[in-house]
Amino acid sequence: MRRETSRSTILIVDDEPDLREVVAELLEMEDYTVLQAANGQAALEVLASQPQPCLVLLDLMMPVMDGHEFLHRLRQDARHRELPVLMLTAHFSAKAPPGTVGLLRKPVDIAELLAMVARHCPAA
């Protein structure tokens, strides 16, 4: 089941509002449209109501629904099985879970983030 994809929209899922805002502003300066959610449950609600983004930037540790549970539920939904997910974490020992396109450590290196985003989302 193919779903409409917004080629330049990115969903940021992180419980730290300051981090979400900084990353959103950075991406908006690069002409991306940014959606935000404070946890995995809110992110599922965003995905249900919006065209599919080209990429999800996903924190691992969040209240309500963490990144692992979000990723599990996302991959169970045929509409989102192929949606690229880039994990963001402050945990030094974390590894990119199966079903993701990679993992960036916080604090995020801006050049590395933009390079990963560009791989999955054409500029607007």
C-alpha positions as semicolon CSV with decimal commas, in nm:
position;residue;x (nm);y (nm);z (nm)
1;M;0,000;0,000;0,000
2;R;0,171;0,315;-0,124
3;R;0,109;0,637;0,064
4;E;0,156;0,996;-0,040
5;T;0,502;1,107;0,072
6;S;0,609;1,461;0,129
7;R;0,954;1,462;-0,028
8;S;1,087;1,744;0,188
9;T;0,907;1,692;0,521
10;I;1,089;1,554;0,826
11;L;0,931;1,436;1,150
12;I;1,133;1,500;1,467
13;V;1,034;1,279;1,761
14;D;1,207;1,382;2,083
15;D;1,090;1,465;2,435
16;E;1,335;1,756;2,468
17;P;1,150;2,062;2,331
18;D;1,466;2,273;2,306
19;L;1,642;2,009;2,097
20;R;1,337;1,967;1,872
21;E;1,321;2,344;1,816
22;V;1,692;2,381;1,738
23;V;1,692;2,090;1,493
24;A;1,365;2,212;1,338
25;E;1,506;2,562;1,285
26;L;1,823;2,419;1,131
27;L;1,624;2,201;0,889
28;E;1,382;2,483;0,804
29;M;1,681;2,702;0,713
30;E;1,769;2,426;0,464
31;D;1,414;2,450;0,317
32;Y;1,270;2,138;0,477
33;T;0,925;2,130;0,631
34;V;0,937;1,999;0,987
35;L;0,675;1,820;1,195
36;Q;0,734;1,757;1,564
37;A;0,620;1,510;1,829
38;A;0,723;1,478;2,195
39;N;0,698;1,096;2,208
40;G;0,626;0,789;1,999
41;Q;0,251;0,794;2,059
42;A;0,224;1,156;1,945
43;A;0,439;1,068;1,642
44;L;0,200;0,790;1,540
45;E;-0,083;1,041;1,561
46;V;0,110;1,285;1,340
47;L;0,176;1,009;1,085
48;A;-0,194;0,919;1,080
49;S;-0,296;1,277;1,000
50;Q;-0,024;1,401;0,763
51;P;0,135;1,290;0,436
52;Q;0,423;1,056;0,512
53;P;0,750;1,243;0,573
54;C;1,066;1,150;0,388
55;L;1,249;1,081;0,716
56;V;1,188;1,043;1,091
57;L;1,451;1,165;1,339
58;L;1,377;0,951;1,644
59;D;1,502;0,975;2,001
60;L;1,542;0,645;2,185
61;M;1,453;0,744;2,541
62;M;1,114;0,918;2,581
63;P;0,816;0,895;2,813
64;V;0,476;0,759;2,701
65;M;0,625;0,558;2,411
66;D;0,999;0,526;2,360
67;G;1,182;0,502;2,029
68;H;1,204;0,122;2,028
69;E;0,827;0,079;2,077
70;F;0,754;0,347;1,816
71;L;0,982;0,174;1,565
72;H;0,818;-0,163;1,638
73;R;0,468;-0,022;1,581
74;L;0,580;0,172;1,275
75;R;0,718;-0,141;1,107
76;Q;0,397;-0,335;1,180
77;D;0,203;-0,084;0,970
78;A;0,232;-0,162;0,598
79;R;0,195;0,209;0,517
80;H;0,516;0,293;0,705
81;R;0,738;-0,016;0,666
82;E;0,977;0,158;0,430
83;L;0,983;0,497;0,603
84;P;1,348;0,583;0,681
85;V;1,415;0,634;1,053
86;L;1,736;0,788;1,186
87;M;1,791;0,731;1,557
88;L;1,921;1,010;1,781
89;T;2,052;0,924;2,126
90;A;2,274;1,047;2,404
91;H;2,353;0,687;2,505
92;F;2,713;0,615;2,419
93;S;2,677;0,238;2,391
94;A;2,360;0,237;2,179
95;K;2,371;0,079;1,836
96;A;2,140;0,152;1,543
97;P;1,843;-0,084;1,582
98;P;1,738;-0,301;1,287
99;G;1,493;-0,113;1,071
100;T;1,676;0,220;1,096
101;V;1,904;0,396;0,849
102;G;2,158;0,487;1,116
103;L;2,225;0,645;1,452
104;L;2,357;0,987;1,547
105;R;2,480;1,067;1,896
106;K;2,371;1,376;2,087
107;P;2,490;1,641;2,078
108;V;2,431;1,598;1,707
109;D;2,700;1,701;1,461
110;I;2,519;1,943;1,227
111;A;2,713;1,850;0,913
112;E;2,657;1,479;0,976
113;L;2,285;1,537;1,039
114;L;2,242;1,740;0,721
115;A;2,429;1,477;0,518
116;M;2,204;1,199;0,650
117;V;1,891;1,404;0,586
118;A;2,004;1,483;0,229
119;R;2,043;1,110;0,157
120;H;1,675;1,049;0,225
121;C;1,506;1,380;0,150
122;P;1,562;1,581;-0,166
123;A;1,593;1,952;-0,101
124;A;1,271;2,145;-0,151
